[in-house]
Coordinates of C-alpha atoms and ligand atoms in Angstrom, one line a residue:
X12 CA 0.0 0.0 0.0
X13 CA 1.2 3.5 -0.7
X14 CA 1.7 5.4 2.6
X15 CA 3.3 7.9 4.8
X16 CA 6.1 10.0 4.1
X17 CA 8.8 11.5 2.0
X18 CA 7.4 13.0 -1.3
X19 CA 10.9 14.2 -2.0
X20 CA 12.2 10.3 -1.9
X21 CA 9.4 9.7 -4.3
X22 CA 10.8 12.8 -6.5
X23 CA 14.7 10.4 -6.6
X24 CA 12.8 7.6 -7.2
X25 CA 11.1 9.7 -9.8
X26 CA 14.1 10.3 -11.7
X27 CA 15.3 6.4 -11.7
X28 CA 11.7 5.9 -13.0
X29 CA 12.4 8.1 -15.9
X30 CA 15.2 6.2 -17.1
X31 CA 13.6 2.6 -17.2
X32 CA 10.2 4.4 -18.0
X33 CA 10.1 3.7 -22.1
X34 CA 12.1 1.0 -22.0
X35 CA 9.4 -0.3 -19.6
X36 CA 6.8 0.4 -21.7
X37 CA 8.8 -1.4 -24.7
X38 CA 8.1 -4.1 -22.2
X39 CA 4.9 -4.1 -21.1
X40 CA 2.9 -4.0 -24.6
X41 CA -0.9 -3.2 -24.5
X42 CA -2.3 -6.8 -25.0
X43 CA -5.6 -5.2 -26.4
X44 CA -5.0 -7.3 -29.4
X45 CA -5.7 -10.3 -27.6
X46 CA -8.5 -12.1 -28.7
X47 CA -11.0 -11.0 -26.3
X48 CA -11.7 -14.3 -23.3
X49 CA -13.2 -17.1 -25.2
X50 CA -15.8 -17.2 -22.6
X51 CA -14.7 -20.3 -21.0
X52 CA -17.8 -22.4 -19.9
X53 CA -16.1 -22.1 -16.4
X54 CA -17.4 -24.7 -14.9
X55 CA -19.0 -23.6 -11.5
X56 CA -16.3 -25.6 -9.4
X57 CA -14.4 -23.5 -10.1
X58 CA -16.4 -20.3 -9.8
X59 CA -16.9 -21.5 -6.0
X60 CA -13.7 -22.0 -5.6
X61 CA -12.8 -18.7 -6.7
X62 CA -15.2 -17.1 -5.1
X63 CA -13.5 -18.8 -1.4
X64 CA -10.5 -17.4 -3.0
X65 CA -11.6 -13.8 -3.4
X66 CA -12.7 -14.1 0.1
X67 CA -9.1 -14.4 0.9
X68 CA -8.0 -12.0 -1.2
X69 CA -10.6 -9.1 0.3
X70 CA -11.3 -8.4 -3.2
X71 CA -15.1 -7.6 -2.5
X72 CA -14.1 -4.8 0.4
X73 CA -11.8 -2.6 -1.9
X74 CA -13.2 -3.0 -4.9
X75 CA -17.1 -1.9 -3.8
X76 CA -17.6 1.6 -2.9
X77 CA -19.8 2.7 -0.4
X78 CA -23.1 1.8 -1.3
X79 CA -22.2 0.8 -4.4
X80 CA -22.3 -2.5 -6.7
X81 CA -20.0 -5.4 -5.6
X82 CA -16.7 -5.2 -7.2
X83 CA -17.8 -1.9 -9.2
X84 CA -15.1 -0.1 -7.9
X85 CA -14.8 3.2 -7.1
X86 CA -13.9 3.0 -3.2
X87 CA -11.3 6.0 -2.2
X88 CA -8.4 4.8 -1.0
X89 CA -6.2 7.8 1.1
X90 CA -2.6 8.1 0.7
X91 CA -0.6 11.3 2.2
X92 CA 0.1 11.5 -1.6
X93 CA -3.8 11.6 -2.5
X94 CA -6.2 9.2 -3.4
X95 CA -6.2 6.6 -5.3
X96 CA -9.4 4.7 -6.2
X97 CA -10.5 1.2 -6.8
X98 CA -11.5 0.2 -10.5
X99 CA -14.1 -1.8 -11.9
X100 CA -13.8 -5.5 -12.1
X101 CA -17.3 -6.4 -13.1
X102 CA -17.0 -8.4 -16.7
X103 CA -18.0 -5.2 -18.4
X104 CA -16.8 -4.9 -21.3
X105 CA -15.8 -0.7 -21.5
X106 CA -15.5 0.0 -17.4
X107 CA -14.5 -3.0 -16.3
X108 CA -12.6 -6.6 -16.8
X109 CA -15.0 -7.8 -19.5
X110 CA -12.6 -7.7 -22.3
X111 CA -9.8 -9.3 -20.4
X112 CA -8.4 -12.5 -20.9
X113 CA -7.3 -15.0 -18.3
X114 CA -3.3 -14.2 -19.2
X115 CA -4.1 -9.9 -18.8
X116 CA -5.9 -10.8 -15.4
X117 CA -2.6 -12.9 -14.6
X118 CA 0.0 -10.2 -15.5
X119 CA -2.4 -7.8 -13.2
X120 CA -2.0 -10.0 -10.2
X121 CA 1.5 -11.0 -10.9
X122 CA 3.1 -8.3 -12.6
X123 CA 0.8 -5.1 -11.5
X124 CA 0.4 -3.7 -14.9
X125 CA -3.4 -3.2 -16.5
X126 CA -4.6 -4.6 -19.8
X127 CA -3.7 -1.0 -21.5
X128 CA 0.2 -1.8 -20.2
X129 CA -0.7 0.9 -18.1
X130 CA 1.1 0.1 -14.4
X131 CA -1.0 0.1 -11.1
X132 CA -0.2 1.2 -8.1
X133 CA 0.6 -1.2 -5.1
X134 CA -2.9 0.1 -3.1
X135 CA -3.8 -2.8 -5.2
X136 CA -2.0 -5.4 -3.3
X137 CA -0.3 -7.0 -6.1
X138 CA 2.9 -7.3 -4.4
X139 CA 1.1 -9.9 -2.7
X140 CA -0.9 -11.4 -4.9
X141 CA 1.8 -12.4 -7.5
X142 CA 2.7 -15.6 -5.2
X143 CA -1.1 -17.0 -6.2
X144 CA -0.8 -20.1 -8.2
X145 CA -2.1 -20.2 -12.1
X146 CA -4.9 -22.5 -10.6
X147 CA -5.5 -20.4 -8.2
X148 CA -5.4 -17.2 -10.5
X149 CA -7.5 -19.1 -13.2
X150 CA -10.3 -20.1 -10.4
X151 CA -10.5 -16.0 -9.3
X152 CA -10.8 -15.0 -13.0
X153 CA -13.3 -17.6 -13.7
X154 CA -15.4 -15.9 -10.3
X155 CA -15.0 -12.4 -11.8
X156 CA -15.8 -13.0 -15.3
X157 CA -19.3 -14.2 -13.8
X158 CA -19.9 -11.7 -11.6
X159 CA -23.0 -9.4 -12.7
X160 CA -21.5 -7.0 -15.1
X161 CA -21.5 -3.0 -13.8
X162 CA -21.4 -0.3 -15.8
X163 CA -18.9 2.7 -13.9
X164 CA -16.2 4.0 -14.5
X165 CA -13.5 4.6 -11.7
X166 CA -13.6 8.3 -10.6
X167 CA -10.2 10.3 -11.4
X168 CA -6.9 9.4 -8.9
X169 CA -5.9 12.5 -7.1
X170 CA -2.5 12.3 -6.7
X171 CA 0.4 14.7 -6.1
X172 CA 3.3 14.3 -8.6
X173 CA 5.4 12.7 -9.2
X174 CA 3.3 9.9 -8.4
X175 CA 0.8 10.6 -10.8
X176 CA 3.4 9.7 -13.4
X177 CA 2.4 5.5 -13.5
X178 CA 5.9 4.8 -15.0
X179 CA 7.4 5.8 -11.8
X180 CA 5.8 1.6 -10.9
X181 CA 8.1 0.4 -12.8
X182 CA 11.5 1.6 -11.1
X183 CA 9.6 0.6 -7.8
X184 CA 8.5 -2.7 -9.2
X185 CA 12.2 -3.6 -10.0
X186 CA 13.4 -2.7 -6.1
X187 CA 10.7 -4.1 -4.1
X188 CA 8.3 -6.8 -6.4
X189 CA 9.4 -10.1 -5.8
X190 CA 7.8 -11.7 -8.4
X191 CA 5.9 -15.1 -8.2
X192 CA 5.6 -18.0 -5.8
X193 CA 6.7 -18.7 -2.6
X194 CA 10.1 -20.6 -2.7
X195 CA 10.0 -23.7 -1.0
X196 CA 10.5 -22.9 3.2
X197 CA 14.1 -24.4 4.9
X198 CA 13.0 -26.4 6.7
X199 CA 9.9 -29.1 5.9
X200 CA 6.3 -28.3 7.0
X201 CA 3.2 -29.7 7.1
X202 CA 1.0 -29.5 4.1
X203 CA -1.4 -27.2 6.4
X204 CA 1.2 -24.9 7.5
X205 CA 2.5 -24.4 3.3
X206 CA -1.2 -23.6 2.9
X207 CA -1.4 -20.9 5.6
X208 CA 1.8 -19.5 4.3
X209 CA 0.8 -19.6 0.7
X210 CA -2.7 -17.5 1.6
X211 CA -1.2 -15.5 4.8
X212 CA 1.9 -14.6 2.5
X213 CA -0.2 -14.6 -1.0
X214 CA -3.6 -13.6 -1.5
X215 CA -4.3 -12.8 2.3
X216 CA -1.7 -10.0 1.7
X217 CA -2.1 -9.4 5.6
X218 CA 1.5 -7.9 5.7
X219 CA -0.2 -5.1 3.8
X220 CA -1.4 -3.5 7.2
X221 CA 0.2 -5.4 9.4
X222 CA 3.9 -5.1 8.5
X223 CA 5.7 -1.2 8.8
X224 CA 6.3 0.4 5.3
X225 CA 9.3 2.1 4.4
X226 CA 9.0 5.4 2.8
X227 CA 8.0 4.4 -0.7
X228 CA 5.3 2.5 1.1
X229 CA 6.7 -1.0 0.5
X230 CA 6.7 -3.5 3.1
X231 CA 10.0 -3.3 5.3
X232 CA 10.5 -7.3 5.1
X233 CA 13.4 -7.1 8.1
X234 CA 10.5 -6.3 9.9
X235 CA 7.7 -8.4 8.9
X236 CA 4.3 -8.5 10.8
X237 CA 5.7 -6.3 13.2
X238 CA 2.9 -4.0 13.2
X239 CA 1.6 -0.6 11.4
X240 CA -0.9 1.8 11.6
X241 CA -2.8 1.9 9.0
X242 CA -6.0 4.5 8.1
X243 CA -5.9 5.6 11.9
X244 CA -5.6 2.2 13.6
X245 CA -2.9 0.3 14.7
X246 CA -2.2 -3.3 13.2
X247 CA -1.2 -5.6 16.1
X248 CA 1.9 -7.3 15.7
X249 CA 1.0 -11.0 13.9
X250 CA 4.6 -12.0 16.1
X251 CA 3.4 -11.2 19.5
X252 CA -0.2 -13.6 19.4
X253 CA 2.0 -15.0 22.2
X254 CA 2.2 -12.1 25.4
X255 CA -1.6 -11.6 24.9
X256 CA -2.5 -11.5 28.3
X257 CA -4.2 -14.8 27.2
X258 CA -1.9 -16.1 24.4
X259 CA -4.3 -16.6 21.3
X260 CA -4.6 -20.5 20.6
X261 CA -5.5 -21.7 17.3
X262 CA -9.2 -22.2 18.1
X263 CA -9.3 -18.7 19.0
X264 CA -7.8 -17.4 15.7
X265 CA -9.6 -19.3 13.8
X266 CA -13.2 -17.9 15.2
X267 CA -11.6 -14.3 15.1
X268 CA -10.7 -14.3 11.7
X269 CA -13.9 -16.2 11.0
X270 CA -16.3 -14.2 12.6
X271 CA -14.4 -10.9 14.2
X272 CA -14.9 -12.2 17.9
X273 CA -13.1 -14.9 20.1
X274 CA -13.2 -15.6 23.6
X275 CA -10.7 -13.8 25.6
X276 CA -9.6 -11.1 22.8
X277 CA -11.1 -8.0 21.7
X278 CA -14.0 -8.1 19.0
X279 CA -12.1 -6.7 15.1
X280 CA -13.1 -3.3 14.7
X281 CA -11.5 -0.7 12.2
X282 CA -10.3 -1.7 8.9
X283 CA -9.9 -5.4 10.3
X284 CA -13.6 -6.3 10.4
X285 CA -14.2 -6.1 7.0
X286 CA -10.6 -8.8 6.5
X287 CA -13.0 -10.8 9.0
X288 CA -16.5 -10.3 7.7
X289 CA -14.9 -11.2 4.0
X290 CA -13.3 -15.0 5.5
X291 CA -16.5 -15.7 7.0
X292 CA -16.6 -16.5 3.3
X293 CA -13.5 -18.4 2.6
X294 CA -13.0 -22.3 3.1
X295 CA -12.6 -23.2 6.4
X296 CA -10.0 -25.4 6.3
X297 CA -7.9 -22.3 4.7
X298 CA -8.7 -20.3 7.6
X299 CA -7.7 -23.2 9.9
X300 CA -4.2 -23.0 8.1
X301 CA -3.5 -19.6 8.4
X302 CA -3.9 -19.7 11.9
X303 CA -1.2 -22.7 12.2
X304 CA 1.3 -20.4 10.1
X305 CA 0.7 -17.4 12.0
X306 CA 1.2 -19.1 15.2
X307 CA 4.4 -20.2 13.7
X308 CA 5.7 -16.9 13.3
X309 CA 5.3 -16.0 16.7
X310 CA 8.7 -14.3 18.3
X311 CA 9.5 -15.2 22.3
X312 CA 8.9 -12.1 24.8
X313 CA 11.4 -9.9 25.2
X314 CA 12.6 -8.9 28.5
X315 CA 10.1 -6.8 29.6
X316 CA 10.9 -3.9 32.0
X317 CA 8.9 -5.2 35.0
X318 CA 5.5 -3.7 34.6
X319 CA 6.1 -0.2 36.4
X320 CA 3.8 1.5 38.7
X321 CA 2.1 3.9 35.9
X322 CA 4.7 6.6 35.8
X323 CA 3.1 10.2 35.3
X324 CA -0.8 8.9 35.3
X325 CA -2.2 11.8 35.5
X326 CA -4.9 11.3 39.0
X327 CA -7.2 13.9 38.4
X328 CA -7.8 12.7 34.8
X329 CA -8.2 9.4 36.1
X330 CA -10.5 9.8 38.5
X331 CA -12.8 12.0 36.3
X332 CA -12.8 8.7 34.1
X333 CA -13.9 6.5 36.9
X334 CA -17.1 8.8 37.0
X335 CA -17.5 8.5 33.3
X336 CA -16.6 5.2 32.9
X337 CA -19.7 4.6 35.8
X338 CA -21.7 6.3 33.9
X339 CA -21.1 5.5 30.0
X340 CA -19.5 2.5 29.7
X341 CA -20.0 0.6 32.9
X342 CA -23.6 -1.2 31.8
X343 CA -22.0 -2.7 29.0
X344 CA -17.9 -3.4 30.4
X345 CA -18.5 -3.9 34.0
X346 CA -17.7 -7.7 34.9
X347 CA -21.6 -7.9 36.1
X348 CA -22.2 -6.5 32.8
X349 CA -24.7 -9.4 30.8
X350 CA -22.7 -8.8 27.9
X351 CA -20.2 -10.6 29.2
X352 CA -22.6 -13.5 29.7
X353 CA -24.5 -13.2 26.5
X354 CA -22.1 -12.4 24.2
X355 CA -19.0 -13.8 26.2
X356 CA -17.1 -11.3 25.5
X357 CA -14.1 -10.4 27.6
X358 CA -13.3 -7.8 30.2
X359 CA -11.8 -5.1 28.6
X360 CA -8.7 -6.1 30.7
X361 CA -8.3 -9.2 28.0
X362 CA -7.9 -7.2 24.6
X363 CA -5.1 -5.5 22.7
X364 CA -6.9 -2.2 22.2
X365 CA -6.3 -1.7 26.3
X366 CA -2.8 -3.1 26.2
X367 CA -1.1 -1.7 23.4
X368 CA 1.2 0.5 23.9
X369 CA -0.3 2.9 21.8
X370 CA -3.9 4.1 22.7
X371 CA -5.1 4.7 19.1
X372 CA -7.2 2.0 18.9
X373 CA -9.0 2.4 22.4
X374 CA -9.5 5.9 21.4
X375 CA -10.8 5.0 17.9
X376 CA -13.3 2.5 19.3
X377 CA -14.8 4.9 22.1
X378 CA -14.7 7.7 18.9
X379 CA -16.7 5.4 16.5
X380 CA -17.5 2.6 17.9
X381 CA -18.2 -0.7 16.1
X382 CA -20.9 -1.2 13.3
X383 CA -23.9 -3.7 13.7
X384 CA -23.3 -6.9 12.0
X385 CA -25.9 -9.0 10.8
X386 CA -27.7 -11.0 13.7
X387 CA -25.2 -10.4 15.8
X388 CA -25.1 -7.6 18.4
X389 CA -22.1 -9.1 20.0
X390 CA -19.7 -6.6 18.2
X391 CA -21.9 -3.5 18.4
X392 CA -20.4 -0.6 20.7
X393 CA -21.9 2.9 20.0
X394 CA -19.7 5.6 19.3
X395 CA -19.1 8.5 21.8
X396 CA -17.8 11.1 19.0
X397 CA -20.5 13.1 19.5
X398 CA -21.4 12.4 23.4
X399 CA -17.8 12.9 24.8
X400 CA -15.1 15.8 23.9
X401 CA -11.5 14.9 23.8
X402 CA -10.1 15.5 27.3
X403 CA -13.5 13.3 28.4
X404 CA -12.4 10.3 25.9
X405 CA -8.8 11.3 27.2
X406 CA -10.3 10.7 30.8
X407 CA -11.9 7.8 30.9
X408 CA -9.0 6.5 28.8
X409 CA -6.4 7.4 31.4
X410 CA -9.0 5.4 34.0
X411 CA -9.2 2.5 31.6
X412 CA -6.1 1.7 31.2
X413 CA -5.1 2.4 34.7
X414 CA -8.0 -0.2 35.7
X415 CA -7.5 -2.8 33.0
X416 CA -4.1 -2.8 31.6
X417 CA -1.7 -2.2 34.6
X418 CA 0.4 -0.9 32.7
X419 CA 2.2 2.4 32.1
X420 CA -0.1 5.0 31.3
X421 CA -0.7 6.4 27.7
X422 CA 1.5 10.1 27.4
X423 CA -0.7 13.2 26.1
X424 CA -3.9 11.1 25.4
X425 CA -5.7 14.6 25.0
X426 CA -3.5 15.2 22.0
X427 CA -3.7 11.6 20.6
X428 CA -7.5 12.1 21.0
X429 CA -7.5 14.8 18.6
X430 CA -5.0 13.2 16.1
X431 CA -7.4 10.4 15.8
X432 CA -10.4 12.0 15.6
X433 CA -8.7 14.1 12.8
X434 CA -8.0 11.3 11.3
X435 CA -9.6 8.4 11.4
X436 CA -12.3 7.7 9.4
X437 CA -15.3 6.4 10.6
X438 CA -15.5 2.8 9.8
Ligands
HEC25 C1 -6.4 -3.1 -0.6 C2 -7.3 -2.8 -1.6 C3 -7.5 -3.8 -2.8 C4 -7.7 -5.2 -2.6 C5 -7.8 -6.0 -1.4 C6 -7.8 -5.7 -4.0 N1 -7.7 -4.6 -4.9 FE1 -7.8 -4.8 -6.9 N2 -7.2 -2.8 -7.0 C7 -7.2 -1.9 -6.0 C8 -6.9 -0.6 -6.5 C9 -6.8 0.7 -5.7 C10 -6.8 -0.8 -7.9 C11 -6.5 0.3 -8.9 C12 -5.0 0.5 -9.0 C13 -4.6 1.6 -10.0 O1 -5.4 2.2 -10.6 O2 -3.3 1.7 -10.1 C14 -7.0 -2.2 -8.2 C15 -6.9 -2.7 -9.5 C16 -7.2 -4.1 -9.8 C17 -7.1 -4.6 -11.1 C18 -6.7 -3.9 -12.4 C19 -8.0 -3.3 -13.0 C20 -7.7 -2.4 -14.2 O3 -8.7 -1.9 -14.8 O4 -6.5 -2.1 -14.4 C21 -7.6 -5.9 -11.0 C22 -7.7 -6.9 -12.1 C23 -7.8 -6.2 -9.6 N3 -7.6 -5.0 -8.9 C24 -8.3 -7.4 -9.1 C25 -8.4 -7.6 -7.8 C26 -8.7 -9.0 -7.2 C27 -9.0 -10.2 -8.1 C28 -8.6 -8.8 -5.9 C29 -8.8 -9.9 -4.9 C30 -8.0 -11.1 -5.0 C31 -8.3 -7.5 -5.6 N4 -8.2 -6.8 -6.7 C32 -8.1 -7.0 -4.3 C33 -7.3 -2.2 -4.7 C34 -7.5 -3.5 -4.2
HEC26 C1 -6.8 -3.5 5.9 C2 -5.8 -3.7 6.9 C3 -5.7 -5.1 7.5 C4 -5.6 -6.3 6.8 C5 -5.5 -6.6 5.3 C6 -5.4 -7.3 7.8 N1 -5.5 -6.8 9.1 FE1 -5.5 -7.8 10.9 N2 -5.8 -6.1 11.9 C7 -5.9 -4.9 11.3 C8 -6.2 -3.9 12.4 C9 -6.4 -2.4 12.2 C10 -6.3 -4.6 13.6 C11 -6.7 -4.1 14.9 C12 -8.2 -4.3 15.0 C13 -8.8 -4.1 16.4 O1 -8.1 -3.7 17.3 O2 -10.0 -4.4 16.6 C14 -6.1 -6.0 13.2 C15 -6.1 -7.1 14.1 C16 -5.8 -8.4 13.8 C17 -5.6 -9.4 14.8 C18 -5.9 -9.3 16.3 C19 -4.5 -8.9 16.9 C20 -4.6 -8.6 18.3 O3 -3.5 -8.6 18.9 O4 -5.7 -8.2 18.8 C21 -5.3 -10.6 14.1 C22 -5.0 -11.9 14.7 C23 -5.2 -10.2 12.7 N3 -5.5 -8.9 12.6 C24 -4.8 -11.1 11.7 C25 -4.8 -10.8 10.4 C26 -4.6 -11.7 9.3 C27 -4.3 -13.2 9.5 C28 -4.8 -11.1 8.1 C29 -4.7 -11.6 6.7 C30 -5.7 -12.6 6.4 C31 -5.0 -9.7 8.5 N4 -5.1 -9.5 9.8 C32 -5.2 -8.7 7.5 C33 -5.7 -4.5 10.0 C34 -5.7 -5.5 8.9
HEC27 C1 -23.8 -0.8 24.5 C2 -22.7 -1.5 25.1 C3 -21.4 -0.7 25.2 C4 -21.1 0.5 25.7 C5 -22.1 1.5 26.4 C6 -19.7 0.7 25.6 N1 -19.1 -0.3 25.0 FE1 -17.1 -0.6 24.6 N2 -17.5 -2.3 23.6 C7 -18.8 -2.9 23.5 C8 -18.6 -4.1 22.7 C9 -19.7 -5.0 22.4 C10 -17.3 -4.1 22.3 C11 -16.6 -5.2 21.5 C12 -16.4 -6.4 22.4 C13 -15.1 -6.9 22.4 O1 -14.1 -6.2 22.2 O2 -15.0 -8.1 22.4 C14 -16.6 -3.0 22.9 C15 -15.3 -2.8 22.8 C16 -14.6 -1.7 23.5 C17 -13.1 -1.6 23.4 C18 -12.2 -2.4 22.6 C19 -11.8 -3.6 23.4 C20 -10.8 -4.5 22.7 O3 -9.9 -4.9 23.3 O4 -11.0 -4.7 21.5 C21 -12.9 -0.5 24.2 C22 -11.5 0.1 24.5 C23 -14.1 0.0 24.7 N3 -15.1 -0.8 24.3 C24 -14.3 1.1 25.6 C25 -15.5 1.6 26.0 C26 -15.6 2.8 26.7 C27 -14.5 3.6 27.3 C28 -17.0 3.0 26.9 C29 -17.6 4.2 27.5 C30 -17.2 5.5 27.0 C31 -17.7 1.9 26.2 N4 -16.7 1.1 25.7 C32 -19.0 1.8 26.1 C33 -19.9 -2.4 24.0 C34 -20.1 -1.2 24.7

């Protein structure tokens, strides 16, 4: 994903991209020649299995605008560069995929370049899906070319130069796309755990939020699934499941990534409910893999500094949260609470929104709250956005953490309070 920082890195890059620019596009002819996709009787085995695929892939949550048609396109994605938006990828013929064949979708997902030869820019996760299998790639094709065809274009990108100049890809294609599939790991593993690699690492492209980016917004492999922030929230760590205050167990991630809630952890909120509400979708038994890869990944604590008496906690602040906290938030996250019985969720004391070391996502929860999903009201937290003011989220923050995470309190929470509220979007 494009992120954060440095135009003026982008403008040296800029220069390199110059260089390799035409001979790039010597490369990288328009296939518009091709004989338009002999609409392959896709048999619907396949389709299903493409459509689990695209489940993985979160193809359905980028590519559908608010409101809008599935996979019509036209979502916003922000950058600090401007926006970039999703395209259409309906089989229509003049907005969207309709005229592509199976070999122009596979030099998208591999490659990153559109049917035009134009290139695209990694908010289309590319980078990660070029380790998906021909089979695999064939199967996701064969679930888009029979999606309902959409008529709508893409809205303009608005993005500063020089990354409005698409050749500019190409120079950062050549230092950071590793194209292809997965070499084989070091050492051998179970056919379950190359599966959860293969879609963790592949098409579940969860690195893309949940792995820091360097400044031309590529992934910072010494550093993978070390945790980012990413539109406002923080992405865990993926190598720290372990020092949960109850270390996630396989069961657990399975019915988070499955459903957005688990027992003992927080419910997904922010931009990782929609990653859960889209595997609800997937094959199970894919799900079950990932979660025996992630665990695999998982780094051993370091020596923690023993867990200091909350250094600077600001007592007035606190104790104005307590009376908040009574009054606001106390029916629902009080251990008498019955939605600890219904819904089993945890104590707030349990999550990683509490115990993170950053409060952004504590404050983006109490801010907007979590959306209603379906049946379920386990998930569903009202937002305080427009009940509270900063220094009263800041408050009953400072309490909350005090309460729950014994650990060291959160520095200038009014200030991160009005970062985050600036902006975050509301999910
Ligand atoms: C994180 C957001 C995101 C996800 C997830 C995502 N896409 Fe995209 N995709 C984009 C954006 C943004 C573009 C437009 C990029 C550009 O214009 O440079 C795009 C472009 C494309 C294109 C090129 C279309 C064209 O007209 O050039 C194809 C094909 C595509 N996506 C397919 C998929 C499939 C299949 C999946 C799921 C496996 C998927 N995308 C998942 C954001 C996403
Ligand atoms: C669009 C960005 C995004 C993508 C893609 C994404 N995540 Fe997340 N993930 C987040 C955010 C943000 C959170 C924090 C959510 C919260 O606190 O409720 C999170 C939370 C989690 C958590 C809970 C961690 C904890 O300590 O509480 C797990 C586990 C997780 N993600 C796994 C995955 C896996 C596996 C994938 C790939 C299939 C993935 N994520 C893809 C953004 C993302
Ligand atoms: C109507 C019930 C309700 C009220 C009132 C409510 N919450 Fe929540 N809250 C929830 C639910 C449900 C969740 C998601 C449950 C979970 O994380 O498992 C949640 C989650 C959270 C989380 C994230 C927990 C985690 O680890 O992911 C925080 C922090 C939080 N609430 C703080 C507050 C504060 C502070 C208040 C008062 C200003 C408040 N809540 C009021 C229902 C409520």
């Amino acid at each position: 994903m494009l992120s954060k920082k440095k135009p003026g890195a982008w403008a040296a890059l800029g220069v390199a991209a110059a260089i390799v620019a035409a001979y790039a596009y010597a490369q990288q002819p328009d296939t518009g020649a091709s004989a338009a996709p002999a609409a392959q009787a896709a048999d619907t085995t396949m389709i299903e299995r493409g459509a689990r695929l695209a489940a993985v892939g979160d193809c359905m949550a980028c590519h559908t605008a608010k409101g809008g048609e599935p996979y019509a396109g036209g979502l916003p994605i922000h950058t600090p560069f401007g926006t970039i938006y999703s395209t259409n990828i309906t089989p229509d013929a003049e907005t969207g995929i309709g005229k592509w064949s199976l070999e122009d979708f596979k030099r998208a997902m591999r490659e990153g370049v559109s049917r035009d030869g134009h290139k695209l820019y990694p908010a289309f996760p590319y980078p990660r899906f070029t380790k998906t299998t021909d089979e695999d790639i064939a199967a996701l094709y064969a679930y888009m070319m029979a999606r309902t065809p959409v008529k709508q274009a893409a809205p303009e990108n608005d993005l500063m130069f020089p990354l409005n100049f698409r050749p500019l890809m190409t120079a950062w294609n050549l230092l950071f796309l590793d194209e292809g599939e997965l070499p084989p790991p070091d050492t051998p593993q179970s056919d379950e755990w190359l599966r959860g690699r293969y879609l963790v690492e592949g098409l579940g492209h969860c690195a893309s939020c949940h792995t820091p980016m360097n400044m031309f917004g590529a992934e910072k492999s010494s550093a993978a699934y070390a945790g980012s922030v990413i539109d406002g929230w923080t992405a865990p760590a993926l190598t720290e499941l372990g020092q949960a205050p109850k270390p996630w167990t396989a069961e657990q991630l399975v019915s988070y990534l499955r459903t957005g809630l688990a027992t003992e952890h927080g419910a997904a909120a922010g931009p990782m409910l929609p990653v859960t509400q889209n595997l609800a979708d997937a094959d199970p038994a894919d799900v079950q893999a990932m979660a025996t890869y992630l665990l695999s990944l998982q780094k051993p604590a370091a020596n923690q500094p023993a867990a200091a008496a909350p250094a600077n906690a600001d007592t007035a602040s606190i104790t104005r949260g307590a009376a908040l906290f009574a009054a606001s938030c106390a029916g629902c996250h009080s251990a008498s609470a019955p939605m600890s019985e219904i819904g089993q969720r945890p104590l707030l004391a349990l999550g990683s929104s509490v115990n993170g070391s950053s409060a952004r996502n504590a404050i983006n929860m109490v801010l907007w709250g979590n959306s209603w999903q379906g049946s379920s009201s386990a998930h569903y937290m009202p937002p305080f956005s427009a009940v509270l003011t900063d220094d009263q989220v800041a408050d009953v923050l400072a309490y909350v953490r005090q309460e729950y995470a014994k650990k060291p309190a959160w520095q200038d929470l009014p200030g991160m309070v009005a970062n985050v509220r600036k902006e975050a979007q509301p999910q």
